[in-house]
RNA sequence: GCUGGAGUGGCGGAAUUGGUAGACGCGUGCGACUCAAAAUCGCAUAUCUACGGGUGUGCGGGUUCGAUUCCCGCCUCCAGCACCA
C-alpha cells in the first residue's frame, strides 16, 4: 500500500529529469521491426512566454504521439522555433534590444517551459530558422528555384503595411487590413521577388483529393485557389463607325504653320425608319462620300441645324432627333476650297426618320449628291473607302489595328446577350486605345480616381462607376453587332483577363451597371429553375420589376404566387422573343440561373447552358480555359530580422544568385533596423563591403529579406537530419520519415503556411530534391481555448490563463488532460477554459492514485470486463483523436473501480498504461514503484475480448418504439422463447392487453421492439 | 451571395453503421465528515404531470417497427471566399 499523497510538483520534475538523462525520447531514423510515424505540431514562434494555446498545440498532440509510440511505431515528435520575424524587431525597437539576443534568450526560456509539459520531444533534433546552419538551406532552395524559373523579380502592385512598413503577401491581408498589425493596407508599386506558386495551381487544387485531411480544410484551400472553368472569348475592337476625323495625308491634310480657323458643324447620322441602315451621301461635285453635314449658324441650335440639313439636303421631311452626342468629333485639316486650316468641331447628331416621305429634289440637287442606304455594319467601310474626300473619312495609314480583347467568362452560353464590353481600368488596352478615344480627359480623370481608392474603399462602396470609351466599339463575336466599350472598377485587373463581356440580363453586376448607364438588356437564356418540379421564384412583381437572381428576391409566398410570377415572366419573354430578346424601355430582367438558350442562332437555340457554352465558344473561335484567384507569392520584406535573399547585382543592375560556397549569406550585424520603409540591410557597411570583396567593385547586395513563411515552408525536413552540413536532409532520412503522417496546427494557417509549404514541396519535388509531392498526409486543425468568460484570451480583457500558474497549482498532467478533455480535439471549435473543470480532472487523477489502496490479488469479473471495454474504447478514441471521450471512459471505469472491493495489481497496471499518454509523469511514478524501465516504452494494452462478458445483457423492450421495460437476455437465446418471456413481462402485459402483436423485432445486443395495434 | 461545418440540459459536451437521448465533467440542491470552513465522500439533477403517463435533440414535413442520426423544405450561428466575370 502506498499511503503517499499524489504530489505532481515533486514527481513531474523527477521524471522529466529521468527521461532526459536516459534519452527516453531519442529517435533513430530506423528501428528494426517498427514502422516510422511522423507526428508534427506547427513549431513555435519564440515570443518569450508559453501560453495556454501552446499547451493545446503541443501537449495534447503529445498524447497522440505517445499512444502511437506505445502502439509499436517509431515515432518522431520534434520541436523547434520559427525564430525569424517581425515581433523580435518590434520588441527590439521598443526596448532597445538586439533582436538576435531577444530571440535567442526567449528560445532558451521557452525550451524550459516546453519541458514542463512532459512532452516526448526529441530535443536533439531541434532547429531554429534564424540559425545560419538552417537558413543556409533556405537560401540554397531559393537559388535552386531561381535557376529553374520558379522565382522572378517584378514590379507589381503590392500590399503595403504602413505600420510595420513592409510588403505583405495576399494571404496576410484580411479584409483590407494587415493580418499582423491590423493596419489598413495600401497599394503601392514596388519591385519584389515573386515565387511562382501559380505554376502549381492545378496540382495544389487537385492533389488535395488524396490527402487525408478534414473536408473543410480542403474546401478552404480550393476556395483560396479559386479555380474557375470557363471560356476565353475574343472580342474585336475597332474605332466606332460614326465619328472619325481625317488628319491626312491627302490634299486636305493639315498644313503646318498656317492659320487655323475654328468652325462648328453638325454631322447627321440618319437612320432608316425600319431597317438597321444609315443614309450615306456620295457628293458628285466634290467627289467625296460621307454623312450629311452643315455649319451651325448663329442663333441656330444643334438640333435645328441637323433637322433642317436633313430636310434640305435629302428631301426626307420627317426626321426626329434620337441623340445629340456630348462629345464633338474634331479634326484639323486643310480646307481645299477656302484655302485655310480648319479646326472643325463636329457635333454628331443621330436622327431617325419617322417615315420615308420625301419631297422631290430638283435636278440641281440631284446633280449634287446621291443618297444611299447602307447597313449599319458597312457604314464604316463605306467611310473608309479610298475615294473618300472629307475630314471624317479614315485614311488607311491612320487605321490602328487593335489586338482582340480576350474575355474570360463562365457563361459563354449568354454571349448572344452581351451588350457591352468592360475593361478593368488597369487593362493594357485602355492605354493602347488612347489616341482613338474621344473623351480621354474623362477617362483619365476616372483612372486617377480609381487609383486613389484603396482596396478597402473598393470593397466598401459597391456602387458601380465607369466611363464609356467613346470612339471605340467592340464586336460581339456571336451576333456580329457592335457594342460599346467601358472601363469600370468593378472589373478587376487581376482576375481572368481583366475584361468582361457584360450580359445585363443574366448577370447581376452587369445589370446594376447597365441600369445606371442605360445600356441594353438582351434575354438569351430561359432558366430551367422555373420548370415543373423545380420551383423557385424569380420575379418580384409587376411587369417593370427589376428581377434579380433568386437569392435576392423575396422568397415568401405561396406556390400559386410563385407560379403566377413564372407565368408572367414566360408570357413576357414570348413577347420579347419577337424583338430578338432585346428588352424594351423600362423592362429590366436579370436572371442568373442556367437553362436553355433562346434568341441565339439555330445552332444553339434550345440547347442547355452547358452544351451551349461549348458550341458558342467554338463558334466564335474562343477556347475553354481555367482561371485562378491565386496569385504569385511575393516574398520580399523590407525588414531586418529575416533570411537575407541570396542575390547580388552586377554594376549594370542584373541579378545574380550567390554561389553555394558563399552560403549561408549571413545577416549582417551592423544595422540600424528602425523601419523607415526602406530595407535596413541597405544601411549595412559590412554587407556592402562583403559583396564588393567577393564579387567585385560596383556589385551590390539585395537588401530585402524573406517572408518568414519561406523559412517555415520546409522546416519539417530539417528535423530529419538537422546536423547535416552537405544536404538539407539526407535522402535516407527523407525516405524513412516523409510525408508527415499527422500534422497538428492552427486553422489560421489553412491558406497561408499550409498552402505555401505544399507549394514548396511540389517545387522541390519537381526539381528532384525530395521524393514526395505532398508534405502532410494527415492534418488536423485544432480549436481555440477561450478565456473563462468565453471570450478570446487577451490581456486587455484580463481573462488570460497562465499555464505556469495552473501547473504549479495542479500539475502538468492535469493541465494536459484537462485540455484533452475540454472538447473534441478533432473538431476545431472554441472551448472556454473552466477553472473548475481543471479541478475536476485533478480529482480524477487523485482518485486513480488512491485506487492503489484497493490493489489486492483479484479483480471481480464484472470490473475486469469494464476494464477491457475501457481499454478498447480508449485506444479507438485516441486513434480518432476524440480524447475527451477516451478520458470520460477512463473516468467511468475509475468510478466503478472505486466501488469495487479490489483490483489486481496487473489490472491496475493496465489502467495506468492506458492513462500513461495522458498523464505521463504520474503513470511513470506509479509504474516505477514496481518496474525497472519506463512505462513509456511499454506496449499499449490490447483489450482481451474474452474477458468482456457479453452473454448476459439487459436489453430495452419497446412497444411501438417506446421503451417500456428491460429484460436480461442470454446471448444465444432462442427467439421464440425470448418472445414468450417478453410478452409475459408484467410491464409489457399492460401495454399489449386487448391488442394483437403484429411484429416482434429483436436486434441482438441492441433492442427488442413489439409492434402492436 | 457562394463554399464548408454546426445547432442536444444552467454550461463544456456524449450517443462510432438508424436501436434505452443527455455518458463524462462542471455547476446546482440535499446529505455525511467537521465546533466551523475548505478539501473529500454519498445521493439527486431535461421538462410537464391529475403520478397512469405525456413531451423533448433549431423549425415544418417525410421515410421507418424505431430518427439527434436518412430524405425534402426552411431558420439561426460559426468559418473560408466574395463587385471573382
mmCIF file of N, CA and C in Angstrom, chain A residues 349-421:
data_model
loop_
_atom_site.group_PDB
_atom_site.id
_atom_site.type_symbol
_atom_site.label_atom_id
_atom_site.label_comp_id
_atom_site.label_asym_id
_atom_site.label_seq_id
_atom_site.Cartn_x
_atom_site.Cartn_y
_atom_site.Cartn_z
ATOM 1 N N UNK A 349 -24.984 64.139 -84.530
ATOM 2 C CA UNK A 349 -26.405 64.097 -84.198
ATOM 3 C C UNK A 349 -27.009 62.867 -84.847
ATOM 4 N N UNK A 350 -27.614 62.078 -84.016
ATOM 5 C CA UNK A 350 -28.246 60.852 -84.506
ATOM 6 C C UNK A 350 -29.723 61.168 -84.738
ATOM 7 N N UNK A 351 -30.148 60.997 -85.987
ATOM 8 C CA UNK A 351 -31.510 61.333 -86.379
ATOM 9 C C UNK A 351 -32.150 60.086 -86.954
ATOM 10 N N UNK A 352 -33.407 59.905 -86.637
ATOM 11 C CA UNK A 352 -34.097 58.766 -87.234
ATOM 12 C C UNK A 352 -35.287 59.306 -88.029
ATOM 13 N N UNK A 353 -35.544 58.725 -89.201
ATOM 14 C CA UNK A 353 -36.688 59.170 -89.992
ATOM 15 C C UNK A 353 -37.939 58.494 -89.473
ATOM 16 N N UNK A 354 -39.009 59.313 -89.330
ATOM 17 C CA UNK A 354 -40.265 58.720 -88.885
ATOM 18 C C UNK A 354 -40.872 57.897 -90.004
ATOM 19 N N UNK A 355 -40.681 58.388 -91.207
ATOM 20 C CA UNK A 355 -41.179 57.644 -92.358
ATOM 21 C C UNK A 355 -40.327 58.026 -93.568
ATOM 22 N N UNK A 356 -40.717 57.535 -94.705
ATOM 23 C CA UNK A 356 -39.875 57.791 -95.886
ATOM 24 C C UNK A 356 -40.461 58.869 -96.810
ATOM 25 N N UNK A 357 -41.321 59.717 -96.223
ATOM 26 C CA UNK A 357 -41.863 60.826 -97.028
ATOM 27 C C UNK A 357 -40.720 61.714 -97.497
ATOM 28 N N UNK A 358 -40.682 61.911 -98.821
ATOM 29 C CA UNK A 358 -39.537 62.628 -99.395
ATOM 30 C C UNK A 358 -40.041 63.564 -100.478
ATOM 31 N N UNK A 359 -39.697 64.831 -100.352
ATOM 32 C CA UNK A 359 -40.100 65.745 -101.431
ATOM 33 C C UNK A 359 -39.168 65.543 -102.598
ATOM 34 N N UNK A 360 -39.707 65.789 -103.748
ATOM 35 C CA UNK A 360 -38.869 65.601 -104.940
ATOM 36 C C UNK A 360 -37.719 66.584 -104.887
ATOM 37 N N UNK A 361 -36.588 66.131 -105.221
ATOM 38 C CA UNK A 361 -35.430 67.011 -105.219
ATOM 39 C C UNK A 361 -35.265 67.566 -106.639
ATOM 40 N N UNK A 362 -34.840 68.822 -106.710
ATOM 41 C CA UNK A 362 -34.671 69.463 -108.017
ATOM 42 C C UNK A 362 -33.529 68.812 -108.759
ATOM 43 N N UNK A 363 -33.526 68.937 -110.061
ATOM 44 C CA UNK A 363 -32.422 68.355 -110.837
ATOM 45 C C UNK A 363 -31.065 68.863 -110.367
ATOM 46 N N UNK A 364 -31.037 70.152 -109.930
ATOM 47 C CA UNK A 364 -29.761 70.691 -109.427
ATOM 48 C C UNK A 364 -29.290 69.903 -108.201
ATOM 49 N N UNK A 365 -30.283 69.701 -107.310
ATOM 50 C CA UNK A 365 -29.926 68.960 -106.087
ATOM 51 C C UNK A 365 -29.515 67.538 -106.423
ATOM 52 N N UNK A 366 -30.233 66.973 -107.359
ATOM 53 C CA UNK A 366 -29.891 65.618 -107.766
ATOM 54 C C UNK A 366 -28.468 65.564 -108.299
ATOM 55 N N UNK A 367 -28.100 66.651 -108.932
ATOM 56 C CA UNK A 367 -26.763 66.667 -109.525
ATOM 57 C C UNK A 367 -25.666 66.775 -108.462
ATOM 58 N N UNK A 368 -26.049 67.284 -107.292
ATOM 59 C CA UNK A 368 -25.026 67.463 -106.247
ATOM 60 C C UNK A 368 -24.679 66.144 -105.563
ATOM 61 N N UNK A 369 -25.710 65.382 -105.208
ATOM 62 C CA UNK A 369 -25.402 64.169 -104.418
ATOM 63 C C UNK A 369 -26.380 63.051 -104.678
ATOM 64 N N UNK A 370 -25.859 61.837 -104.537
ATOM 65 C CA UNK A 370 -26.713 60.651 -104.470
ATOM 66 C C UNK A 370 -26.760 60.213 -103.017
ATOM 67 N N UNK A 371 -27.942 59.741 -102.599
ATOM 68 C CA UNK A 371 -28.027 59.192 -101.246
ATOM 69 C C UNK A 371 -28.292 57.706 -101.324
ATOM 70 N N UNK A 372 -27.621 56.993 -100.470
ATOM 71 C CA UNK A 372 -27.879 55.558 -100.484
ATOM 72 C C UNK A 372 -27.906 55.006 -99.057
ATOM 73 N N UNK A 373 -28.758 54.008 -98.886
ATOM 74 C CA UNK A 373 -28.866 53.346 -97.572
ATOM 75 C C UNK A 373 -27.794 52.280 -97.431
ATOM 76 N N UNK A 374 -27.135 52.313 -96.313
ATOM 77 C CA UNK A 374 -26.040 51.380 -96.099
ATOM 78 C C UNK A 374 -26.253 50.688 -94.752
ATOM 79 N N UNK A 375 -26.109 49.353 -94.716
ATOM 80 C CA UNK A 375 -26.301 48.649 -93.441
ATOM 81 C C UNK A 375 -25.332 49.188 -92.376
ATOM 82 N N UNK A 376 -25.797 49.185 -91.146
ATOM 83 C CA UNK A 376 -25.022 49.727 -90.034
ATOM 84 C C UNK A 376 -23.564 49.245 -90.060
ATOM 85 N N UNK A 377 -23.435 47.946 -90.272
ATOM 86 C CA UNK A 377 -22.091 47.381 -90.189
ATOM 87 C C UNK A 377 -21.178 47.846 -91.305
ATOM 88 N N UNK A 378 -21.798 48.285 -92.408
ATOM 89 C CA UNK A 378 -20.958 48.665 -93.546
ATOM 90 C C UNK A 378 -20.671 50.154 -93.599
ATOM 91 N N UNK A 379 -21.283 50.880 -92.701
ATOM 92 C CA UNK A 379 -21.101 52.327 -92.730
ATOM 93 C C UNK A 379 -19.633 52.697 -92.634
ATOM 94 N N UNK A 380 -19.008 52.042 -91.691
ATOM 95 C CA UNK A 380 -17.607 52.393 -91.506
ATOM 96 C C UNK A 380 -16.780 52.061 -92.736
ATOM 97 N N UNK A 381 -17.086 50.907 -93.299
ATOM 98 C CA UNK A 381 -16.363 50.513 -94.505
ATOM 99 C C UNK A 381 -16.580 51.539 -95.616
ATOM 100 N N UNK A 382 -17.803 51.973 -95.714
ATOM 101 C CA UNK A 382 -18.143 52.972 -96.725
ATOM 102 C C UNK A 382 -17.297 54.225 -96.538
ATOM 103 N N UNK A 383 -17.212 54.607 -95.277
ATOM 104 C CA UNK A 383 -16.466 55.834 -94.988
ATOM 105 C C UNK A 383 -14.967 55.659 -95.155
ATOM 106 N N UNK A 384 -14.549 54.411 -95.121
ATOM 107 C CA UNK A 384 -13.114 54.157 -95.211
ATOM 108 C C UNK A 384 -12.632 54.072 -96.653
ATOM 109 N N UNK A 385 -13.579 54.111 -97.578
ATOM 110 C CA UNK A 385 -13.167 53.900 -98.965
ATOM 111 C C UNK A 385 -12.132 54.922 -99.412
ATOM 112 N N UNK A 386 -11.257 54.448 -100.243
ATOM 113 C CA UNK A 386 -10.129 55.260 -100.687
ATOM 114 C C UNK A 386 -10.560 56.573 -101.346
ATOM 115 N N UNK A 387 -11.738 56.499 -102.017
ATOM 116 C CA UNK A 387 -12.152 57.698 -102.745
ATOM 117 C C UNK A 387 -12.840 58.728 -101.848
ATOM 118 N N UNK A 388 -12.874 58.453 -100.581
ATOM 119 C CA UNK A 388 -13.436 59.415 -99.644
ATOM 120 C C UNK A 388 -12.617 60.692 -99.668
ATOM 121 N N UNK A 389 -13.277 61.783 -99.622
ATOM 122 C CA UNK A 389 -12.559 63.050 -99.623
ATOM 123 C C UNK A 389 -13.195 63.972 -98.589
ATOM 124 N N UNK A 390 -13.038 63.662 -97.375
ATOM 125 C CA UNK A 390 -13.563 64.579 -96.384
ATOM 126 C C UNK A 390 -12.988 64.265 -95.026
ATOM 127 N N UNK A 391 -12.954 65.220 -94.137
ATOM 128 C CA UNK A 391 -12.228 65.033 -92.889
ATOM 129 C C UNK A 391 -12.570 63.772 -92.097
ATOM 130 N N UNK A 392 -13.802 63.378 -92.057
ATOM 131 C CA UNK A 392 -14.087 62.258 -91.150
ATOM 132 C C UNK A 392 -13.909 60.907 -91.801
ATOM 133 N N UNK A 393 -13.384 60.920 -93.020
ATOM 134 C CA UNK A 393 -13.026 59.615 -93.567
ATOM 135 C C UNK A 393 -11.828 59.096 -92.793
ATOM 136 N N UNK A 394 -11.644 57.815 -92.824
ATOM 137 C CA UNK A 394 -10.482 57.231 -92.179
ATOM 138 C C UNK A 394 -9.450 56.954 -93.237
ATOM 139 N N UNK A 395 -8.335 57.566 -93.051
ATOM 140 C CA UNK A 395 -7.267 57.338 -94.011
ATOM 141 C C UNK A 395 -6.551 56.055 -93.633
ATOM 142 N N UNK A 396 -6.259 55.244 -94.621
ATOM 143 C CA UNK A 396 -5.738 53.914 -94.313
ATOM 144 C C UNK A 396 -4.480 53.952 -93.474
ATOM 145 N N UNK A 397 -3.626 54.891 -93.693
ATOM 146 C CA UNK A 397 -2.378 54.972 -92.929
ATOM 147 C C UNK A 397 -2.672 55.194 -91.453
ATOM 148 N N UNK A 398 -3.822 55.673 -91.207
ATOM 149 C CA UNK A 398 -4.153 56.042 -89.838
ATOM 150 C C UNK A 398 -4.967 54.985 -89.101
ATOM 151 N N UNK A 399 -5.286 53.914 -89.794
ATOM 152 C CA UNK A 399 -6.093 52.883 -89.132
ATOM 153 C C UNK A 399 -5.248 52.149 -88.127
ATOM 154 N N UNK A 400 -5.734 52.095 -86.948
ATOM 155 C CA UNK A 400 -4.998 51.371 -85.934
ATOM 156 C C UNK A 400 -5.595 49.987 -85.781
ATOM 157 N N UNK A 401 -4.737 49.000 -85.882
ATOM 158 C CA UNK A 401 -5.227 47.636 -85.686
ATOM 159 C C UNK A 401 -5.067 47.301 -84.220
ATOM 160 N N UNK A 402 -6.131 46.926 -83.605
ATOM 161 C CA UNK A 402 -6.046 46.568 -82.185
ATOM 162 C C UNK A 402 -6.059 45.066 -82.035
ATOM 163 N N UNK A 403 -5.375 44.637 -81.008
ATOM 164 C CA UNK A 403 -5.498 43.222 -80.668
ATOM 165 C C UNK A 403 -6.917 42.977 -80.193
ATOM 166 N N UNK A 404 -7.346 41.748 -80.367
ATOM 167 C CA UNK A 404 -8.641 41.390 -79.796
ATOM 168 C C UNK A 404 -8.547 41.489 -78.280
ATOM 169 N N UNK A 405 -9.643 41.839 -77.674
ATOM 170 C CA UNK A 405 -9.704 41.761 -76.211
ATOM 171 C C UNK A 405 -10.242 40.389 -75.864
ATOM 172 N N UNK A 406 -9.475 39.683 -75.065
ATOM 173 C CA UNK A 406 -9.953 38.365 -74.646
ATOM 174 C C UNK A 406 -10.701 38.519 -73.342
ATOM 175 N N UNK A 407 -11.803 37.854 -73.292
ATOM 176 C CA UNK A 407 -12.674 37.964 -72.150
ATOM 177 C C UNK A 407 -12.814 36.585 -71.542
ATOM 178 N N UNK A 408 -12.732 36.514 -70.211
ATOM 179 C CA UNK A 408 -12.985 35.224 -69.563
ATOM 180 C C UNK A 408 -14.420 35.211 -69.060
ATOM 181 N N UNK A 409 -15.111 34.118 -69.354
ATOM 182 C CA UNK A 409 -16.476 34.003 -68.844
ATOM 183 C C UNK A 409 -16.799 32.560 -68.509
ATOM 184 N N UNK A 410 -17.603 32.387 -67.478
ATOM 185 C CA UNK A 410 -18.097 31.043 -67.178
ATOM 186 C C UNK A 410 -19.459 30.838 -67.830
ATOM 187 N N UNK A 411 -19.968 31.915 -68.421
ATOM 188 C CA UNK A 411 -21.306 31.833 -69.018
ATOM 189 C C UNK A 411 -21.263 32.153 -70.505
ATOM 190 N N UNK A 412 -20.445 31.426 -71.244
ATOM 191 C CA UNK A 412 -20.382 31.650 -72.685
ATOM 192 C C UNK A 412 -21.747 31.413 -73.329
ATOM 193 N N UNK A 413 -22.599 30.645 -72.648
ATOM 194 C CA UNK A 413 -23.935 30.403 -73.198
ATOM 195 C C UNK A 413 -24.756 31.692 -73.320
ATOM 196 N N UNK A 414 -24.329 32.741 -72.626
ATOM 197 C CA UNK A 414 -25.088 34.001 -72.704
ATOM 198 C C UNK A 414 -24.427 35.028 -73.621
ATOM 199 N N UNK A 415 -23.441 34.566 -74.405
ATOM 200 C CA UNK A 415 -22.698 35.503 -75.252
ATOM 201 C C UNK A 415 -23.612 36.325 -76.171
ATOM 202 N N UNK A 416 -24.673 35.706 -76.664
ATOM 203 C CA UNK A 416 -25.598 36.439 -77.535
ATOM 204 C C UNK A 416 -26.230 37.635 -76.811
ATOM 205 N N UNK A 417 -26.204 37.584 -75.496
ATOM 206 C CA UNK A 417 -26.806 38.667 -74.718
ATOM 207 C C UNK A 417 -25.796 39.693 -74.242
ATOM 208 N N UNK A 418 -24.534 39.559 -74.696
ATOM 209 C CA UNK A 418 -23.510 40.528 -74.277
ATOM 210 C C UNK A 418 -23.739 41.833 -75.018
ATOM 211 N N UNK A 419 -24.106 42.875 -74.286
ATOM 212 C CA UNK A 419 -24.486 44.127 -74.951
ATOM 213 C C UNK A 419 -23.453 45.227 -74.774
ATOM 214 N N UNK A 420 -22.431 44.969 -74.006
ATOM 215 C CA UNK A 420 -21.306 45.898 -73.946
ATOM 216 C C UNK A 420 -20.105 45.165 -73.368
ATOM 217 N N UNK A 421 -18.972 45.811 -73.447
ATOM 218 C CA UNK A 421 -17.738 45.187 -73.003
ATOM 219 C C UNK A 421 -17.135 46.090 -71.929
#
